[in-house]
Amino acid sequence: MENKSAGGPVVRISHDQMEAYLLLPMVNFDQTYKFEEVMDLLDKNGVRFGVDKKVIDNMISNRIFGREVLVAHGEPVEDGRDGYYNFGFDCNPNKKPVIRDDGSVDYWSVHAIETVEEGQVIATYVEPVPGKNGMTVKGTPVTAKRGRPISPLLGRGFERSEDGLTYKATISGKIEMQNNRILIVPIYEIFGDVDVNTGNIDFKGDVVIHGNIKPGASVRSTASITVDGISEGCNLEAGKDIILRGGMIGGDKAHLKVKGNLYAKFIEYTHVEADGFIEADSAMNSTIISYDKVIFAAGHASVIGGAIYGCAGIEANNFGNESEVKTEVNVGIHKKIRQRIFQLQNLIEEDQILVDKINSGIRQYDEISKEKGLNAASDEKRVALLRARIARQAEISKNSQELEWLNSIVERSQGATVKVERDVYPNVEVRINDAKVLNRHKQSRVEFIEQNGKVVMLSLLDQ
């Protein structure tokens, strides 16, 4: 605090200089203070703005002496506010199912896509507020932070109003935010079943099926596939996620291939391969491969029969059942990955040797042509070598990218475990990398880990 006194009246200015206080010492009854003298005192102490003359006059008239009184207020600064957008859609759709209070999973809560209708307002722009400068009681200006405008929205599938404040969809379809750009693209939406009447589906975009998929049908999408009903004996392939709200009854004929994540109510007698993670209520007599994690988290979620592989680990409430059906549970590095890594390493090495040979041949052409004073650039054999080199280098690049991805899976698999939240029954085989163990007795709440090259079972009750 700033405190100035010369044995008489005291002027105190707050630390932020936005308030000034005055203390008039007690004087004899026949004495008082003059208004002009008090004002002069405030001025000498630097208080030159926001002085409340009525308060000072009241202090003198009513002899308010011996205590501080607030006599001056600064003008508070009002910072501006930057412009911003209110969006009429979910910019980050929920991609995780909600676990209900009873332990069941709500697969209707999973939204791989957000849709809008033509003419729908997708965003409104709130303009910036400029702000208002302030002033201290000393008369020092305080500059407000100015509100800044932000750039118009970019993308496609929408239009902006003339005043620049409203954005509306010009088509119906899927809407998403990508790198601060809004994209609205068509989706293939079927309000019924996929069967012989609709035929197979092969669509460059998202596919939404509000009915069932009948046996023998095939659905391919470069993006996501969402099925509200039951999928039976069909083949599904998606470039992103697959959501099966009603589950899959495969009948040993169904195949699911997913570049993203898979969410399913249940999976029965189906072959599944997903680059991302898999989350479902249950799996029965299916072959399931995930290059990430596999989770069966519902109240009675179970894996019964078949073989399941989760690179980064597997969690389920139950493995196997009372009938002791053979169930294979694998985590860590899948043998297919090991084989493919070895194959790619050999292919890259062979192609690189060939590229080196081609480069040597090109150099020989160049040297001979230089000695003879010829231009080798148009020589047919040299051109053929250049084309061969480009082709081999392209193969090396493609295989190197795949090898990098597989190595990332290997890294992800480090420390993978099998966690059993409830029961694991006899005849459940647990494999972690190259080690395996056959469970021979019913166990509850355990976790299988790899230790010194062996699969070891730990109690979750002790953790």
JSON list of C-alpha atoms in Angstrom, two decimals, residues 48-188:
[
{"chain": "A", "resi": 48, "resn": "ARG", "atom": "CA", "xyz": [-6.42, 13.11, -9.54]},
{"chain": "A", "resi": 49, "resn": "PHE", "atom": "CA", "xyz": [-9.13, 10.83, -10.96]},
{"chain": "A", "resi": 50, "resn": "GLY", "atom": "CA", "xyz": [-12.41, 9.43, -9.66]},
{"chain": "A", "resi": 51, "resn": "VAL", "atom": "CA", "xyz": [-12.57, 11.60, -6.53]},
{"chain": "A", "resi": 52, "resn": "ASP", "atom": "CA", "xyz": [-16.04, 11.53, -4.97]},
{"chain": "A", "resi": 53, "resn": "LYS", "atom": "CA", "xyz": [-16.52, 15.14, -3.85]},
{"chain": "A", "resi": 54, "resn": "LYS", "atom": "CA", "xyz": [-19.81, 14.35, -2.12]},
{"chain": "A", "resi": 55, "resn": "VAL", "atom": "CA", "xyz": [-18.06, 11.83, 0.14]},
{"chain": "A", "resi": 56, "resn": "ILE", "atom": "CA", "xyz": [-15.39, 14.38, 1.06]},
{"chain": "A", "resi": 57, "resn": "ASP", "atom": "CA", "xyz": [-18.01, 17.05, 1.71]},
{"chain": "A", "resi": 58, "resn": "ASN", "atom": "CA", "xyz": [-19.92, 14.58, 3.91]},
{"chain": "A", "resi": 59, "resn": "MET", "atom": "CA", "xyz": [-16.75, 13.76, 5.88]},
{"chain": "A", "resi": 60, "resn": "ILE", "atom": "CA", "xyz": [-16.21, 17.42, 6.65]},
{"chain": "A", "resi": 61, "resn": "SER", "atom": "CA", "xyz": [-19.86, 18.29, 7.32]},
{"chain": "A", "resi": 62, "resn": "ASN", "atom": "CA", "xyz": [-20.55, 15.30, 9.58]},
{"chain": "A", "resi": 63, "resn": "ARG", "atom": "CA", "xyz": [-17.07, 15.33, 11.17]},
{"chain": "A", "resi": 64, "resn": "ILE", "atom": "CA", "xyz": [-16.19, 11.80, 10.09]},
{"chain": "A", "resi": 65, "resn": "PHE", "atom": "CA", "xyz": [-12.72, 11.94, 11.57]},
{"chain": "A", "resi": 66, "resn": "GLY", "atom": "CA", "xyz": [-10.28, 9.38, 12.90]},
{"chain": "A", "resi": 67, "resn": "ARG", "atom": "CA", "xyz": [-11.05, 6.59, 10.40]},
{"chain": "A", "resi": 68, "resn": "GLU", "atom": "CA", "xyz": [-10.36, 5.84, 6.75]},
{"chain": "A", "resi": 69, "resn": "VAL", "atom": "CA", "xyz": [-12.97, 6.58, 4.16]},
{"chain": "A", "resi": 70, "resn": "LEU", "atom": "CA", "xyz": [-12.92, 5.51, 0.50]},
{"chain": "A", "resi": 71, "resn": "VAL", "atom": "CA", "xyz": [-12.90, 8.80, -1.42]},
{"chain": "A", "resi": 72, "resn": "ALA", "atom": "CA", "xyz": [-11.77, 7.90, -4.96]},
{"chain": "A", "resi": 73, "resn": "HIS", "atom": "CA", "xyz": [-12.41, 5.07, -7.40]},
{"chain": "A", "resi": 74, "resn": "GLY", "atom": "CA", "xyz": [-10.43, 4.26, -10.50]},
{"chain": "A", "resi": 75, "resn": "GLU", "atom": "CA", "xyz": [-12.14, 3.20, -13.71]},
{"chain": "A", "resi": 76, "resn": "PRO", "atom": "CA", "xyz": [-11.75, -0.62, -13.93]},
{"chain": "A", "resi": 77, "resn": "VAL", "atom": "CA", "xyz": [-10.37, -1.98, -17.16]},
{"chain": "A", "resi": 78, "resn": "GLU", "atom": "CA", "xyz": [-12.71, -4.27, -19.09]},
{"chain": "A", "resi": 79, "resn": "ASP", "atom": "CA", "xyz": [-10.73, -6.70, -21.21]},
{"chain": "A", "resi": 80, "resn": "GLY", "atom": "CA", "xyz": [-12.13, -7.56, -24.55]},
{"chain": "A", "resi": 81, "resn": "ARG", "atom": "CA", "xyz": [-13.19, -11.05, -25.57]},
{"chain": "A", "resi": 82, "resn": "ASP", "atom": "CA", "xyz": [-11.97, -12.85, -28.66]},
{"chain": "A", "resi": 83, "resn": "GLY", "atom": "CA", "xyz": [-14.46, -14.00, -31.23]},
{"chain": "A", "resi": 84, "resn": "TYR", "atom": "CA", "xyz": [-15.53, -17.64, -31.03]},
{"chain": "A", "resi": 85, "resn": "TYR", "atom": "CA", "xyz": [-17.84, -20.20, -32.60]},
{"chain": "A", "resi": 86, "resn": "ASN", "atom": "CA", "xyz": [-20.82, -21.99, -31.13]},
{"chain": "A", "resi": 87, "resn": "PHE", "atom": "CA", "xyz": [-21.03, -25.29, -32.98]},
{"chain": "A", "resi": 88, "resn": "GLY", "atom": "CA", "xyz": [-24.31, -27.01, -33.71]},
{"chain": "A", "resi": 89, "resn": "PHE", "atom": "CA", "xyz": [-22.74, -30.48, -33.73]},
{"chain": "A", "resi": 90, "resn": "ASP", "atom": "CA", "xyz": [-20.45, -32.57, -31.56]},
{"chain": "A", "resi": 91, "resn": "CYS", "atom": "CA", "xyz": [-16.90, -31.83, -32.69]},
{"chain": "A", "resi": 92, "resn": "ASN", "atom": "CA", "xyz": [-15.60, -34.88, -30.79]},
{"chain": "A", "resi": 93, "resn": "PRO", "atom": "CA", "xyz": [-18.14, -37.73, -31.08]},
{"chain": "A", "resi": 94, "resn": "ASN", "atom": "CA", "xyz": [-18.02, -40.25, -28.27]},
{"chain": "A", "resi": 95, "resn": "LYS", "atom": "CA", "xyz": [-16.30, -43.43, -29.39]},
{"chain": "A", "resi": 96, "resn": "LYS", "atom": "CA", "xyz": [-16.50, -45.33, -26.11]},
{"chain": "A", "resi": 97, "resn": "PRO", "atom": "CA", "xyz": [-19.60, -47.22, -24.95]},
{"chain": "A", "resi": 98, "resn": "VAL", "atom": "CA", "xyz": [-21.17, -46.21, -21.64]},
{"chain": "A", "resi": 99, "resn": "ILE", "atom": "CA", "xyz": [-21.22, -48.76, -18.83]},
{"chain": "A", "resi": 100, "resn": "ARG", "atom": "CA", "xyz": [-24.67, -48.73, -17.20]},
{"chain": "A", "resi": 101, "resn": "ASP", "atom": "CA", "xyz": [-25.14, -48.93, -13.42]},
{"chain": "A", "resi": 102, "resn": "ASP", "atom": "CA", "xyz": [-26.06, -52.62, -13.69]},
{"chain": "A", "resi": 103, "resn": "GLY", "atom": "CA", "xyz": [-22.77, -53.38, -15.45]},
{"chain": "A", "resi": 104, "resn": "SER", "atom": "CA", "xyz": [-24.22, -53.79, -18.92]},
{"chain": "A", "resi": 105, "resn": "VAL", "atom": "CA", "xyz": [-22.84, -51.85, -21.89]},
{"chain": "A", "resi": 106, "resn": "ASP", "atom": "CA", "xyz": [-24.86, -49.31, -23.86]},
{"chain": "A", "resi": 107, "resn": "TYR", "atom": "CA", "xyz": [-23.66, -49.68, -27.46]},
{"chain": "A", "resi": 108, "resn": "TRP", "atom": "CA", "xyz": [-26.16, -47.06, -28.59]},
{"chain": "A", "resi": 109, "resn": "SER", "atom": "CA", "xyz": [-23.94, -44.52, -26.82]},
{"chain": "A", "resi": 110, "resn": "VAL", "atom": "CA", "xyz": [-21.15, -45.17, -29.31]},
{"chain": "A", "resi": 111, "resn": "HIS", "atom": "CA", "xyz": [-21.11, -42.66, -32.18]},
{"chain": "A", "resi": 112, "resn": "ALA", "atom": "CA", "xyz": [-18.54, -43.13, -34.89]},
{"chain": "A", "resi": 113, "resn": "ILE", "atom": "CA", "xyz": [-20.18, -40.43, -36.99]},
{"chain": "A", "resi": 114, "resn": "GLU", "atom": "CA", "xyz": [-22.06, -37.18, -36.41]},
{"chain": "A", "resi": 115, "resn": "THR", "atom": "CA", "xyz": [-24.66, -36.34, -39.04]},
{"chain": "A", "resi": 116, "resn": "VAL", "atom": "CA", "xyz": [-26.41, -33.13, -40.11]},
{"chain": "A", "resi": 117, "resn": "GLU", "atom": "CA", "xyz": [-29.30, -32.30, -42.41]},
{"chain": "A", "resi": 118, "resn": "GLU", "atom": "CA", "xyz": [-29.24, -29.91, -45.35]},
{"chain": "A", "resi": 119, "resn": "GLY", "atom": "CA", "xyz": [-30.03, -26.40, -44.12]},
{"chain": "A", "resi": 120, "resn": "GLN", "atom": "CA", "xyz": [-29.05, -27.17, -40.52]},
{"chain": "A", "resi": 121, "resn": "VAL", "atom": "CA", "xyz": [-27.09, -24.45, -38.72]},
{"chain": "A", "resi": 122, "resn": "ILE", "atom": "CA", "xyz": [-23.73, -26.03, -37.95]},
{"chain": "A", "resi": 123, "resn": "ALA", "atom": "CA", "xyz": [-22.02, -22.99, -36.41]},
{"chain": "A", "resi": 124, "resn": "THR", "atom": "CA", "xyz": [-22.65, -19.40, -35.34]},
{"chain": "A", "resi": 125, "resn": "TYR", "atom": "CA", "xyz": [-19.91, -16.82, -34.96]},
{"chain": "A", "resi": 126, "resn": "VAL", "atom": "CA", "xyz": [-19.90, -14.63, -31.85]},
{"chain": "A", "resi": 127, "resn": "GLU", "atom": "CA", "xyz": [-18.05, -11.43, -32.69]},
{"chain": "A", "resi": 128, "resn": "PRO", "atom": "CA", "xyz": [-15.22, -10.14, -30.50]},
{"chain": "A", "resi": 129, "resn": "VAL", "atom": "CA", "xyz": [-15.81, -7.56, -27.77]},
{"chain": "A", "resi": 130, "resn": "PRO", "atom": "CA", "xyz": [-13.34, -4.67, -28.13]},
{"chain": "A", "resi": 131, "resn": "GLY", "atom": "CA", "xyz": [-12.81, -4.01, -24.41]},
{"chain": "A", "resi": 132, "resn": "LYS", "atom": "CA", "xyz": [-12.75, -0.75, -22.42]},
{"chain": "A", "resi": 133, "resn": "ASN", "atom": "CA", "xyz": [-9.67, 1.04, -21.14]},
{"chain": "A", "resi": 134, "resn": "GLY", "atom": "CA", "xyz": [-9.43, 1.91, -17.46]},
{"chain": "A", "resi": 135, "resn": "MET", "atom": "CA", "xyz": [-7.91, 4.68, -15.36]},
{"chain": "A", "resi": 136, "resn": "THR", "atom": "CA", "xyz": [-6.19, 4.63, -11.96]},
{"chain": "A", "resi": 137, "resn": "VAL", "atom": "CA", "xyz": [-6.95, 7.18, -9.26]},
{"chain": "A", "resi": 138, "resn": "LYS", "atom": "CA", "xyz": [-3.62, 8.74, -10.21]},
{"chain": "A", "resi": 139, "resn": "GLY", "atom": "CA", "xyz": [-4.93, 9.37, -13.70]},
{"chain": "A", "resi": 140, "resn": "THR", "atom": "CA", "xyz": [-2.77, 6.71, -15.33]},
{"chain": "A", "resi": 141, "resn": "PRO", "atom": "CA", "xyz": [-4.52, 5.01, -18.25]},
{"chain": "A", "resi": 142, "resn": "VAL", "atom": "CA", "xyz": [-4.82, 1.20, -18.13]},
{"chain": "A", "resi": 143, "resn": "THR", "atom": "CA", "xyz": [-5.02, -0.36, -21.58]},
{"chain": "A", "resi": 144, "resn": "ALA", "atom": "CA", "xyz": [-7.58, -3.11, -22.02]},
{"chain": "A", "resi": 145, "resn": "LYS", "atom": "CA", "xyz": [-6.84, -6.34, -23.85]},
{"chain": "A", "resi": 146, "resn": "ARG", "atom": "CA", "xyz": [-8.50, -6.07, -27.23]},
{"chain": "A", "resi": 147, "resn": "GLY", "atom": "CA", "xyz": [-10.79, -8.86, -28.40]},
{"chain": "A", "resi": 148, "resn": "ARG", "atom": "CA", "xyz": [-9.52, -10.38, -31.62]},
{"chain": "A", "resi": 149, "resn": "PRO", "atom": "CA", "xyz": [-11.55, -11.81, -34.47]},
{"chain": "A", "resi": 150, "resn": "ILE", "atom": "CA", "xyz": [-10.85, -15.34, -35.63]},
{"chain": "A", "resi": 151, "resn": "SER", "atom": "CA", "xyz": [-10.71, -16.62, -39.17]},
{"chain": "A", "resi": 152, "resn": "PRO", "atom": "CA", "xyz": [-13.82, -17.81, -41.01]},
{"chain": "A", "resi": 153, "resn": "LEU", "atom": "CA", "xyz": [-14.46, -21.55, -41.01]},
{"chain": "A", "resi": 154, "resn": "LEU", "atom": "CA", "xyz": [-13.00, -23.46, -43.92]},
{"chain": "A", "resi": 155, "resn": "GLY", "atom": "CA", "xyz": [-14.02, -26.77, -45.44]},
{"chain": "A", "resi": 156, "resn": "ARG", "atom": "CA", "xyz": [-16.76, -28.05, -47.69]},
{"chain": "A", "resi": 157, "resn": "GLY", "atom": "CA", "xyz": [-20.42, -28.98, -47.61]},
{"chain": "A", "resi": 158, "resn": "PHE", "atom": "CA", "xyz": [-21.64, -25.73, -46.01]},
{"chain": "A", "resi": 159, "resn": "GLU", "atom": "CA", "xyz": [-22.16, -22.03, -46.73]},
{"chain": "A", "resi": 160, "resn": "ARG", "atom": "CA", "xyz": [-21.69, -18.80, -44.75]},
{"chain": "A", "resi": 161, "resn": "SER", "atom": "CA", "xyz": [-24.33, -16.07, -44.45]},
{"chain": "A", "resi": 162, "resn": "GLU", "atom": "CA", "xyz": [-23.68, -12.62, -45.89]},
{"chain": "A", "resi": 163, "resn": "ASP", "atom": "CA", "xyz": [-23.01, -11.14, -42.45]},
{"chain": "A", "resi": 164, "resn": "GLY", "atom": "CA", "xyz": [-20.49, -13.94, -41.81]},
{"chain": "A", "resi": 165, "resn": "LEU", "atom": "CA", "xyz": [-22.18, -15.02, -38.58]},
{"chain": "A", "resi": 166, "resn": "THR", "atom": "CA", "xyz": [-24.10, -18.16, -39.56]},
{"chain": "A", "resi": 167, "resn": "TYR", "atom": "CA", "xyz": [-22.95, -21.38, -41.25]},
{"chain": "A", "resi": 168, "resn": "LYS", "atom": "CA", "xyz": [-25.46, -23.84, -42.72]},
{"chain": "A", "resi": 169, "resn": "ALA", "atom": "CA", "xyz": [-25.04, -27.30, -44.22]},
{"chain": "A", "resi": 170, "resn": "THR", "atom": "CA", "xyz": [-25.67, -27.41, -47.97]},
{"chain": "A", "resi": 171, "resn": "ILE", "atom": "CA", "xyz": [-25.96, -31.21, -48.01]},
{"chain": "A", "resi": 172, "resn": "SER", "atom": "CA", "xyz": [-27.08, -33.93, -45.65]},
{"chain": "A", "resi": 173, "resn": "GLY", "atom": "CA", "xyz": [-24.35, -36.26, -44.48]},
{"chain": "A", "resi": 174, "resn": "LYS", "atom": "CA", "xyz": [-21.54, -36.87, -42.06]},
{"chain": "A", "resi": 175, "resn": "ILE", "atom": "CA", "xyz": [-19.88, -33.86, -40.44]},
{"chain": "A", "resi": 176, "resn": "GLU", "atom": "CA", "xyz": [-16.46, -33.88, -38.82]},
{"chain": "A", "resi": 177, "resn": "MET", "atom": "CA", "xyz": [-13.68, -31.53, -37.82]},
{"chain": "A", "resi": 178, "resn": "GLN", "atom": "CA", "xyz": [-10.29, -32.28, -39.37]},
{"chain": "A", "resi": 179, "resn": "ASN", "atom": "CA", "xyz": [-7.31, -30.00, -38.74]},
{"chain": "A", "resi": 180, "resn": "ASN", "atom": "CA", "xyz": [-9.64, -27.06, -37.96]},
{"chain": "A", "resi": 181, "resn": "ARG", "atom": "CA", "xyz": [-11.60, -27.67, -41.18]},
{"chain": "A", "resi": 182, "resn": "ILE", "atom": "CA", "xyz": [-15.24, -28.74, -41.24]},
{"chain": "A", "resi": 183, "resn": "LEU", "atom": "CA", "xyz": [-16.09, -31.43, -43.77]},
{"chain": "A", "resi": 184, "resn": "ILE", "atom": "CA", "xyz": [-19.59, -32.58, -44.64]},
{"chain": "A", "resi": 185, "resn": "VAL", "atom": "CA", "xyz": [-19.61, -35.64, -46.86]},
{"chain": "A", "resi": 186, "resn": "PRO", "atom": "CA", "xyz": [-22.42, -37.95, -47.98]},
{"chain": "A", "resi": 187, "resn": "ILE", "atom": "CA", "xyz": [-23.12, -41.14, -46.08]},
{"chain": "A", "resi": 188, "resn": "TYR", "atom": "CA", "xyz": [-24.84, -44.28, -47.32]}
]
